[in-house]
Amino acid sequence: LSLGMKPVVRIGVGSDDTGFGNPLTYAEFLKQVSAEVSGEFYAIAGPNEPDGEDWVWKGKCGSKSDASCIGRETGLYADRVIGAVTDSKIKLLSPAFNITNANFAQILDGFKQYSHWENLYAMAGNVYNVSGVTINDWIDRERQIFTRSNNKPWILTEIGDFEQNWPRLNEQI
């Protein structure tokens, strides 16, 4: 923090909620972090890449392709976090959406319908070179979707080259 960087607290790994399946437990954890730091920090108000973090929607949605249900369950989770976190040092971001997912717009729409997303500091997303599309092309394509979010700032929380491109990179070195 003293170097001017703001960390991003993120939760979840695939099917593991890392102890934060209850959004109020996560909100309490964020309050504890805030008590230990002197400056502002970012925290996503839900899972990292909700389409892949099935702990937030498993048993409630049919499958990974049920975008509106994933958006709804992610929104409901985030809404409880948004309502419980009032500390001004905690800058809440949306869940870090996988903007390279073909269903991203539907997931985002469901999220917005079931959360008070307008109370978030910014929207968050992850982007990689994948499916033959560059990071810049993904960003340009998705900028219009994020613009529909009341022109809130958006923050990239992951960026990079996708694993499938690594052999090609090795050939170029």
Coordinates of N, CA and C in Angstrom, one line a residue:
L1 N 0.8 -1.2 0.0 CA 0.0 0.0 0.0 C 0.9 1.3 0.0
S2 N 2.0 1.2 0.7 CA 2.8 2.4 0.8 C 3.5 2.7 -0.6
L3 N 3.5 1.8 -1.5 CA 4.0 2.1 -2.8 C 3.0 2.6 -3.8
G4 N 1.8 2.8 -3.4 CA 0.7 3.3 -4.2 C -0.1 2.2 -4.9
M5 N 0.2 1.0 -4.7 CA -0.6 -0.1 -5.3 C -1.7 -0.5 -4.4
K6 N -2.8 -0.9 -5.0 CA -3.9 -1.4 -4.2 C -4.1 -2.9 -4.5
P7 N -4.1 -3.7 -3.4 CA -4.3 -5.1 -3.7 C -5.8 -5.4 -3.9
V8 N -6.0 -6.6 -4.6 CA -7.4 -7.0 -4.8 C -7.6 -8.3 -4.1
V9 N -8.6 -8.3 -3.1 CA -8.9 -9.6 -2.4 C -9.9 -10.3 -3.3
R10 N -9.6 -11.6 -3.6 CA -10.4 -12.4 -4.4 C -10.6 -13.7 -3.7
I11 N -11.8 -14.4 -4.0 CA -12.1 -15.6 -3.3 C -12.5 -16.7 -4.3
G12 N -12.3 -17.9 -3.8 CA -12.8 -19.1 -4.6 C -11.8 -19.7 -5.5
V13 N -11.9 -21.0 -5.6 CA -11.0 -21.7 -6.5 C -11.9 -22.9 -7.1
G14 N -12.4 -22.8 -8.3 CA -13.2 -23.8 -8.8 C -14.4 -24.2 -8.0
S15 N -14.4 -25.4 -7.5 CA -15.5 -25.9 -6.6 C -15.3 -25.6 -5.2
D16 N -14.2 -24.9 -4.8 CA -13.9 -24.7 -3.4 C -14.1 -23.2 -3.0
D17 N -15.1 -23.0 -2.1 CA -15.4 -21.6 -1.7 C -14.4 -21.0 -0.8
T18 N -13.3 -21.8 -0.5 CA -12.2 -21.4 0.4 C -12.7 -20.8 1.8
G19 N -13.9 -21.4 2.2 CA -14.4 -21.0 3.5 C -15.4 -19.8 3.4
F20 N -15.7 -19.3 2.2 CA -16.5 -18.1 2.1 C -17.8 -18.4 1.4
G21 N -18.4 -19.6 1.5 CA -19.7 -19.9 0.9 C -20.8 -19.0 1.4
N22 N -20.6 -18.5 2.7 CA -21.6 -17.6 3.2 C -21.1 -16.2 3.0
P23 N -21.8 -15.4 2.3 CA -21.3 -14.0 1.9 C -21.1 -13.1 3.2
L24 N -21.8 -13.4 4.3 CA -21.6 -12.6 5.5 C -20.2 -13.0 6.1
T25 N -19.8 -14.2 6.0 CA -18.5 -14.6 6.5 C -17.4 -13.9 5.7
Y26 N -17.6 -13.8 4.4 CA -16.6 -13.0 3.6 C -16.6 -11.6 3.9
A27 N -17.8 -11.0 4.1 CA -17.9 -9.6 4.5 C -17.1 -9.3 5.8
E28 N -17.3 -10.2 6.8 CA -16.6 -10.1 8.1 C -15.1 -10.2 7.9
F29 N -14.7 -11.1 7.0 CA -13.2 -11.2 6.7 C -12.7 -9.9 6.1
L30 N -13.4 -9.3 5.2 CA -13.0 -8.0 4.7 C -12.9 -6.9 5.7
K31 N -13.8 -6.9 6.7 CA -13.7 -6.0 7.8 C -12.4 -6.2 8.6
Q32 N -12.1 -7.5 8.8 CA -10.9 -7.8 9.6 C -9.6 -7.4 8.8
V33 N -9.6 -7.6 7.5 CA -8.5 -7.1 6.7 C -8.4 -5.6 6.8
S34 N -9.5 -4.9 6.7 CA -9.5 -3.4 6.7 C -8.9 -2.9 8.0
A35 N -9.2 -3.6 9.1 CA -8.6 -3.2 10.4 C -7.1 -3.4 10.5
E36 N -6.5 -4.2 9.6 CA -5.1 -4.4 9.7 C -4.3 -3.6 8.6
V37 N -5.0 -2.9 7.8 CA -4.2 -2.1 6.8 C -4.5 -0.6 6.9
S38 N -3.6 0.2 6.5 CA -3.8 1.6 6.7 C -4.5 2.4 5.5
G39 N -4.6 1.7 4.4 CA -5.2 2.4 3.2 C -6.3 1.6 2.6
E40 N -6.7 2.1 1.5 CA -7.8 1.5 0.7 C -7.3 0.2 0.0
F41 N -8.2 -0.7 -0.2 CA -8.0 -1.9 -1.0 C -9.2 -2.3 -1.7
Y42 N -9.0 -3.0 -2.8 CA -10.1 -3.5 -3.6 C -10.5 -4.9 -3.1
A43 N -11.8 -5.3 -3.3 CA -12.2 -6.6 -3.0 C -13.4 -6.9 -3.9
I44 N -13.3 -8.1 -4.6 CA -14.4 -8.5 -5.4 C -15.5 -8.9 -4.5
A45 N -16.8 -8.6 -4.9 CA -17.9 -8.9 -4.0 C -18.6 -10.2 -4.4
G46 N -17.8 -11.1 -4.8 CA -18.3 -12.4 -5.2 C -17.1 -13.3 -5.8
P47 N -17.5 -14.3 -6.4 CA -16.4 -15.3 -6.9 C -15.6 -14.7 -8.1
N48 N -14.4 -15.2 -8.1 CA -13.5 -14.9 -9.3 C -14.0 -15.8 -10.4
E49 N -14.4 -15.2 -11.5 CA -14.9 -15.9 -12.7 C -16.1 -16.8 -12.3
P50 N -17.3 -16.2 -12.1 CA -18.4 -17.0 -11.6 C -18.8 -18.1 -12.5
D51 N -18.5 -18.0 -13.8 CA -18.9 -19.2 -14.7 C -18.1 -20.4 -14.3
G52 N -16.9 -20.2 -13.8 CA -16.1 -21.4 -13.4 C -16.0 -21.7 -11.9
E53 N -16.5 -20.8 -11.1 CA -16.6 -21.0 -9.6 C -17.9 -21.6 -9.3
D54 N -18.1 -22.8 -9.5 CA -19.4 -23.4 -9.3 C -19.9 -23.5 -7.9
W55 N -19.1 -23.2 -6.9 CA -19.5 -23.2 -5.5 C -20.6 -22.2 -5.3
V56 N -20.7 -21.2 -6.0 CA -21.7 -20.1 -5.8 C -23.0 -20.5 -6.4
W57 N -23.0 -21.4 -7.4 CA -24.3 -21.7 -8.0 C -24.6 -23.2 -8.1
K58 N -23.7 -24.1 -7.7 CA -23.9 -25.5 -7.8 C -25.2 -25.9 -7.0
G59 N -26.0 -26.8 -7.6 CA -27.2 -27.2 -7.0 C -28.4 -26.3 -7.2
K60 N -28.1 -25.1 -7.8 CA -29.1 -24.1 -8.0 C -29.3 -23.9 -9.5
C61 N -28.2 -24.1 -10.3 CA -28.3 -23.9 -11.7 C -28.0 -25.3 -12.4
G62 N -28.6 -25.4 -13.6 CA -28.4 -26.7 -14.2 C -27.0 -27.0 -14.7
S63 N -26.3 -26.1 -15.2 CA -25.0 -26.4 -15.7 C -24.2 -25.0 -15.9
K64 N -23.0 -25.2 -16.3 CA -22.1 -24.0 -16.6 C -22.6 -23.1 -17.7
S65 N -23.5 -23.7 -18.5 CA -24.0 -22.9 -19.7 C -25.3 -22.2 -19.3
D66 N -25.8 -22.3 -18.1 CA -27.0 -21.6 -17.6 C -26.7 -20.2 -17.2
A67 N -26.4 -19.4 -18.1 CA -25.8 -18.0 -17.8 C -26.7 -17.2 -17.0
S68 N -28.0 -17.1 -17.2 CA -28.9 -16.3 -16.5 C -28.9 -16.7 -15.0
C69 N -28.9 -18.0 -14.8 CA -28.9 -18.6 -13.4 C -27.6 -18.2 -12.7
I70 N -26.5 -18.4 -13.4 CA -25.2 -18.1 -12.8 C -25.1 -16.6 -12.4
G71 N -25.6 -15.8 -13.3 CA -25.7 -14.3 -13.1 C -26.6 -14.0 -11.8
R72 N -27.7 -14.7 -11.8 CA -28.6 -14.5 -10.6 C -28.0 -14.9 -9.3
E73 N -27.4 -16.1 -9.2 CA -26.8 -16.6 -8.0 C -25.6 -15.7 -7.6
T74 N -24.8 -15.3 -8.6 CA -23.7 -14.4 -8.3 C -24.1 -13.1 -7.8
G75 N -25.2 -12.6 -8.4 CA -25.8 -11.3 -8.0 C -26.3 -11.4 -6.5
L76 N -27.0 -12.5 -6.2 CA -27.6 -12.6 -4.9 C -26.4 -12.7 -3.8
Y77 N -25.4 -13.4 -4.2 CA -24.2 -13.5 -3.3 C -23.6 -12.1 -3.1
A78 N -23.3 -11.5 -4.2 CA -22.7 -10.2 -4.1 C -23.5 -9.1 -3.4
D79 N -24.8 -9.2 -3.6 CA -25.7 -8.3 -2.9 C -25.6 -8.3 -1.4
R80 N -25.5 -9.5 -0.9 CA -25.3 -9.6 0.6 C -24.0 -9.1 1.0
V81 N -22.9 -9.2 0.2 CA -21.7 -8.6 0.6 C -21.8 -7.1 0.5
I82 N -22.4 -6.6 -0.6 CA -22.5 -5.1 -0.8 C -23.3 -4.5 0.4
G83 N -24.3 -5.2 0.9 CA -25.1 -4.7 2.0 C -24.4 -4.8 3.3
A84 N -23.4 -5.7 3.5 CA -22.8 -5.9 4.8 C -21.5 -5.1 4.9
V85 N -20.9 -4.6 3.8 CA -19.6 -3.9 3.8 C -19.9 -2.4 3.7
T86 N -19.6 -1.7 4.8 CA -19.8 -0.2 4.8 C -18.5 0.5 5.0
D87 N -17.4 -0.1 5.2 CA -16.1 0.5 5.5 C -15.7 1.2 4.2
S88 N -15.4 2.5 4.3 CA -15.0 3.3 3.1 C -13.6 2.9 2.6
K89 N -12.8 2.2 3.4 CA -11.5 1.7 2.9 C -11.6 0.6 2.0
I90 N -12.7 -0.1 2.0 CA -12.9 -1.3 1.2 C -13.7 -0.9 -0.1
K91 N -13.0 -0.9 -1.2 CA -13.6 -0.5 -2.5 C -14.1 -1.8 -3.2
L92 N -15.4 -2.0 -3.1 CA -15.9 -3.3 -3.7 C -16.0 -3.2 -5.2
L93 N -15.6 -4.3 -5.8 CA -15.7 -4.5 -7.2 C -16.7 -5.6 -7.5
S94 N -17.2 -5.6 -8.7 CA -18.0 -6.8 -9.1 C -17.2 -8.0 -9.0
P95 N -17.8 -9.2 -9.0 CA -17.0 -10.4 -9.2 C -16.2 -10.2 -10.5
A96 N -15.0 -10.9 -10.5 CA -14.1 -10.7 -11.6 C -14.6 -11.6 -12.7
F97 N -15.4 -11.0 -13.6 CA -16.0 -11.8 -14.7 C -15.0 -12.2 -15.8
N98 N -15.2 -13.4 -16.3 CA -14.4 -13.9 -17.4 C -15.0 -13.3 -18.7
I99 N -14.4 -12.2 -19.1 CA -14.9 -11.5 -20.3 C -14.7 -12.3 -21.6
T100 N -13.9 -13.3 -21.5 CA -13.7 -14.1 -22.8 C -14.8 -15.2 -22.9
N101 N -15.7 -15.4 -21.9 CA -16.7 -16.4 -21.9 C -17.8 -15.9 -22.9
A102 N -18.2 -16.8 -23.7 CA -19.3 -16.4 -24.7 C -20.6 -15.9 -24.1
N103 N -20.8 -16.4 -22.8 CA -22.0 -16.0 -22.1 C -21.8 -14.8 -21.2
F104 N -20.7 -14.1 -21.3 CA -20.4 -13.1 -20.3 C -21.5 -12.0 -20.2
A105 N -22.1 -11.5 -21.3 CA -23.1 -10.5 -21.3 C -24.3 -11.0 -20.5
Q106 N -24.7 -12.2 -20.7 CA -25.9 -12.8 -20.0 C -25.6 -12.9 -18.5
I107 N -24.4 -13.4 -18.2 CA -24.1 -13.5 -16.8 C -24.1 -12.1 -16.1
L108 N -23.5 -11.1 -16.8 CA -23.5 -9.8 -16.3 C -24.9 -9.2 -16.1
D109 N -25.7 -9.4 -17.1 CA -27.1 -8.9 -17.0 C -27.8 -9.6 -15.8
G110 N -27.7 -10.9 -15.6 CA -28.3 -11.5 -14.4 C -27.7 -11.0 -13.1
F111 N -26.4 -10.8 -13.1 CA -25.8 -10.2 -11.9 C -26.4 -8.9 -11.6
K112 N -26.5 -8.0 -12.6 CA -27.0 -6.7 -12.4 C -28.5 -6.7 -11.9
Q113 N -29.3 -7.7 -12.4 CA -30.7 -7.7 -12.1 C -30.9 -8.1 -10.6
Y114 N -30.0 -8.9 -10.0 CA -30.1 -9.4 -8.7 C -29.2 -8.8 -7.6
S115 N -28.5 -7.7 -8.0 CA -27.6 -7.1 -7.0 C -27.8 -5.6 -7.0
H116 N -27.3 -4.9 -6.0 CA -27.3 -3.5 -6.0 C -25.9 -3.1 -6.5
W117 N -25.6 -3.5 -7.8 CA -24.3 -3.3 -8.4 C -24.0 -1.8 -8.6
E118 N -25.0 -1.0 -8.5 CA -24.7 0.5 -8.7 C -24.0 1.0 -7.4
N119 N -23.9 0.2 -6.3 CA -23.2 0.6 -5.1 C -21.7 0.2 -5.2
L120 N -21.3 -0.5 -6.2 CA -20.0 -1.0 -6.3 C -19.1 0.2 -6.8
Y121 N -17.8 0.1 -6.4 CA -16.8 1.1 -6.8 C -16.5 0.9 -8.3
A122 N -16.4 -0.3 -8.8 CA -16.1 -0.6 -10.2 C -16.5 -2.0 -10.6
M123 N -16.4 -2.2 -11.9 CA -16.6 -3.6 -12.4 C -15.3 -4.2 -12.6
A124 N -15.2 -5.5 -12.5 CA -13.9 -6.2 -12.6 C -14.0 -7.4 -13.7
G125 N -12.9 -7.7 -14.3 CA -12.9 -8.8 -15.3 C -11.5 -9.3 -15.5
N126 N -11.5 -10.5 -16.1 CA -10.2 -11.2 -16.5 C -10.2 -11.4 -18.0
V127 N -9.1 -11.3 -18.6 CA -9.0 -11.4 -20.0 C -7.7 -12.1 -20.4
Y128 N -7.7 -13.0 -21.4 CA -6.5 -13.7 -21.9 C -6.6 -13.7 -23.4
N129 N -5.4 -13.9 -24.0 CA -5.4 -14.3 -25.4 C -5.9 -15.7 -25.5
V130 N -7.1 -15.9 -26.1 CA -7.7 -17.2 -26.2 C -8.6 -17.2 -27.4
S131 N -8.8 -18.4 -28.0 CA -9.7 -18.6 -29.1 C -9.3 -17.7 -30.3
G132 N -8.0 -17.5 -30.4 CA -7.5 -16.7 -31.6 C -7.8 -15.2 -31.5
V133 N -8.2 -14.7 -30.3 CA -8.6 -13.3 -30.1 C -7.6 -12.7 -29.2
T134 N -7.1 -11.5 -29.5 CA -6.1 -10.9 -28.6 C -6.8 -10.2 -27.5
I135 N -6.0 -9.9 -26.5 CA -6.5 -9.2 -25.3 C -7.1 -7.9 -25.7
N136 N -6.5 -7.1 -26.6 CA -7.0 -5.8 -27.0 C -8.4 -6.0 -27.7
D137 N -8.5 -7.1 -28.6 CA -9.7 -7.3 -29.3 C -10.8 -7.7 -28.3
W138 N -10.5 -8.5 -27.3 CA -11.5 -8.8 -26.3 C -12.0 -7.6 -25.6
I139 N -11.0 -6.7 -25.2 CA -11.4 -5.5 -24.5 C -12.3 -4.6 -25.3
D140 N -11.9 -4.4 -26.6 CA -12.7 -3.6 -27.5 C -14.1 -4.2 -27.6
R141 N -14.2 -5.5 -27.7 CA -15.5 -6.2 -27.9 C -16.4 -6.0 -26.7
E142 N -15.8 -6.1 -25.5 CA -16.5 -6.1 -24.3 C -16.7 -4.7 -23.7
R143 N -16.0 -3.7 -24.2 CA -16.1 -2.4 -23.7 C -17.6 -1.9 -23.7
Q144 N -18.3 -2.3 -24.8 CA -19.7 -1.8 -24.9 C -20.6 -2.4 -23.8
I145 N -20.3 -3.7 -23.5 CA -21.0 -4.4 -22.4 C -20.8 -3.7 -21.1
F146 N -19.5 -3.4 -20.8 CA -19.2 -2.7 -19.5 C -19.7 -1.3 -19.5
T147 N -19.8 -0.6 -20.7 CA -20.3 0.7 -20.8 C -21.8 0.8 -20.3
R148 N -22.5 -0.3 -20.5 CA -23.9 -0.4 -20.1 C -24.0 -0.4 -18.6
S149 N -22.8 -0.4 -17.9 CA -22.8 -0.4 -16.4 C -22.6 1.0 -15.9
N150 N -23.4 1.9 -16.4 CA -23.4 3.3 -15.9 C -22.0 3.9 -16.0
N151 N -21.2 3.5 -17.0 CA -19.9 4.1 -17.1 C -19.0 4.0 -15.9
K152 N -19.2 3.0 -15.1 CA -18.4 2.7 -13.9 C -17.0 2.4 -14.4
P153 N -16.0 2.7 -13.7 CA -14.6 2.2 -14.1 C -14.6 0.7 -14.1
W154 N -13.8 0.1 -14.9 CA -13.6 -1.3 -14.8 C -12.1 -1.7 -14.7
I155 N -11.9 -2.7 -13.9 CA -10.5 -3.1 -13.5 C -10.3 -4.5 -14.0
L156 N -9.1 -4.6 -14.7 CA -8.7 -6.0 -15.1 C -8.0 -6.6 -13.9
T157 N -8.4 -7.7 -13.4 CA -7.8 -8.4 -12.3 C -6.9 -9.5 -12.7
E158 N -7.0 -10.0 -13.9 CA -6.1 -11.0 -14.5 C -6.0 -10.6 -16.0
I159 N -4.8 -10.8 -16.5 CA -4.5 -10.6 -17.9 C -3.3 -11.4 -18.3
G160 N -3.3 -12.0 -19.5 CA -2.1 -12.7 -19.9 C -2.4 -13.6 -21.1
D161 N -1.4 -14.4 -21.4 CA -1.5 -15.4 -22.5 C -2.0 -16.7 -22.0
F162 N -2.9 -17.3 -22.7 CA -3.5 -18.5 -22.3 C -2.6 -19.7 -22.5
E163 N -2.7 -20.6 -21.6 CA -1.8 -21.8 -21.6 C -1.6 -22.5 -22.9
Q164 N -2.7 -22.5 -23.7 CA -2.6 -23.2 -25.0 C -1.6 -22.5 -25.9
N165 N -1.3 -21.3 -25.7 CA -0.4 -20.5 -26.6 C 1.1 -20.7 -26.2
W166 N 1.4 -21.3 -25.1 CA 2.7 -21.4 -24.5 C 3.7 -22.1 -25.5
P167 N 3.3 -23.3 -26.1 CA 4.2 -23.9 -27.0 C 4.7 -23.0 -28.2
R168 N 3.7 -22.2 -28.7 CA 4.1 -21.3 -29.8 C 5.0 -20.2 -29.2
L169 N 4.9 -19.8 -28.0 CA 5.8 -18.8 -27.4 C 7.2 -19.4 -27.3
N170 N 7.3 -20.6 -26.9 CA 8.6 -21.2 -26.7 C 9.3 -21.3 -28.1
E171 N 8.6 -21.6 -29.1 CA 9.2 -21.6 -30.5 C 9.7 -20.2 -30.9
Q172 N 9.1 -19.2 -30.4 CA 9.6 -17.8 -30.8 C 10.8 -17.4 -30.0
I173 N 11.1 -18.0 -28.9 CA 12.2 -17.6 -28.0 C 13.5 -18.1 -28.5

